[in-house]
mmCIF file of C-alpha atoms in Angstrom:
data_model
loop_
_atom_site.group_PDB
_atom_site.id
_atom_site.type_symbol
_atom_site.label_atom_id
_atom_site.label_comp_id
_atom_site.label_asym_id
_atom_site.label_seq_id
_atom_site.Cartn_x
_atom_site.Cartn_y
_atom_site.Cartn_z
ATOM 1 C CA MET A 1 -10.193 -11.396 9.743
ATOM 2 C CA SER A 2 -8.768 -11.738 13.226
ATOM 3 C CA ARG A 3 -7.590 -8.765 15.226
ATOM 4 C CA ARG A 4 -3.977 -9.848 14.720
ATOM 5 C CA THR A 5 -4.234 -9.983 10.925
ATOM 6 C CA GLU A 6 -6.024 -6.613 10.965
ATOM 7 C CA ARG A 7 -3.105 -5.108 12.897
ATOM 8 C CA ILE A 8 -0.576 -6.667 10.509
ATOM 9 C CA ALA A 9 -2.536 -5.341 7.512
ATOM 10 C CA GLU A 10 -2.562 -1.839 9.001
ATOM 11 C CA LEU A 11 1.183 -1.996 9.715
ATOM 12 C CA LEU A 12 1.890 -3.129 6.163
ATOM 13 C CA ARG A 13 -0.301 -0.375 4.722
ATOM 14 C CA ASN A 14 1.485 2.265 6.806
ATOM 15 C CA GLU A 15 4.967 0.995 5.913
ATOM 16 C CA ILE A 16 4.213 0.771 2.193
ATOM 17 C CA ALA A 17 2.613 4.232 2.209
ATOM 18 C CA CYS A 18 5.657 5.643 4.005
ATOM 19 C CA ALA A 19 8.009 4.026 1.473
ATOM 20 C CA LEU A 20 5.996 5.429 -1.440
ATOM 21 C CA ARG A 21 5.968 8.879 0.118
ATOM 22 C CA GLU A 22 9.588 9.099 1.274
ATOM 23 C CA ASP A 23 11.756 6.555 -0.554
ATOM 24 C CA ILE A 24 10.384 6.294 -4.088
ATOM 25 C CA THR A 25 11.462 9.173 -6.327
ATOM 26 C CA ASP A 26 10.280 7.806 -9.666
ATOM 27 C CA PRO A 27 8.164 10.549 -11.285
ATOM 28 C CA ARG A 28 6.024 7.922 -13.047
ATOM 29 C CA ILE A 29 4.504 6.918 -9.700
ATOM 30 C CA GLY A 30 2.435 10.115 -9.482
ATOM 31 C CA LEU A 31 -0.289 10.288 -6.860
ATOM 32 C CA THR A 32 -0.745 6.789 -5.454
ATOM 33 C CA THR A 33 -3.197 5.819 -2.729
ATOM 34 C CA LEU A 34 -3.195 2.511 -0.900
ATOM 35 C CA THR A 35 -6.812 1.520 -0.504
ATOM 36 C CA ARG A 36 -6.606 -1.812 1.298
ATOM 37 C CA VAL A 37 -4.269 -4.582 2.408
ATOM 38 C CA ASP A 38 -5.603 -8.112 2.833
ATOM 39 C CA VAL A 39 -3.424 -10.509 4.826
ATOM 40 C CA ALA A 40 -3.868 -14.270 4.529
ATOM 41 C CA PRO A 41 -5.069 -15.951 7.747
ATOM 42 C CA ASP A 42 -1.772 -17.856 8.013
ATOM 43 C CA MET A 43 0.125 -14.602 7.222
ATOM 44 C CA SER A 44 1.907 -16.272 4.308
ATOM 45 C CA HIS A 45 1.092 -13.426 1.945
ATOM 46 C CA ALA A 46 -0.706 -10.130 1.581
ATOM 47 C CA VAL A 47 -2.539 -8.485 -1.298
ATOM 48 C CA VAL A 48 -2.178 -4.717 -1.622
ATOM 49 C CA PHE A 49 -4.895 -2.721 -3.378
ATOM 50 C CA TRP A 50 -4.032 0.725 -4.677
ATOM 51 C CA SER A 51 -5.253 3.447 -6.974
ATOM 52 C CA GLY A 52 -3.302 6.106 -8.763
ATOM 53 C CA LEU A 53 -3.715 9.273 -10.726
ATOM 54 C CA GLU A 54 -1.399 9.986 -13.580
ATOM 55 C CA GLU A 55 -0.194 13.538 -13.976
ATOM 56 C CA PRO A 56 -1.126 15.030 -17.360
ATOM 57 C CA ASP A 57 1.591 15.295 -19.990
ATOM 58 C CA GLU A 58 2.846 18.786 -20.625
#
């Protein structure tokens, strides 16, 4: 991955993480962690990898 695509991937990861943290209020989301963002060399698309923990039912 080139330095440019690495920077774009990091920017995307930060923006998506910020949106999840501040803009999404759906309680079903729970604790979500973005683990990696892979950007295509031509920057036509990106794949976002994430993991999540579901809160136990009461």
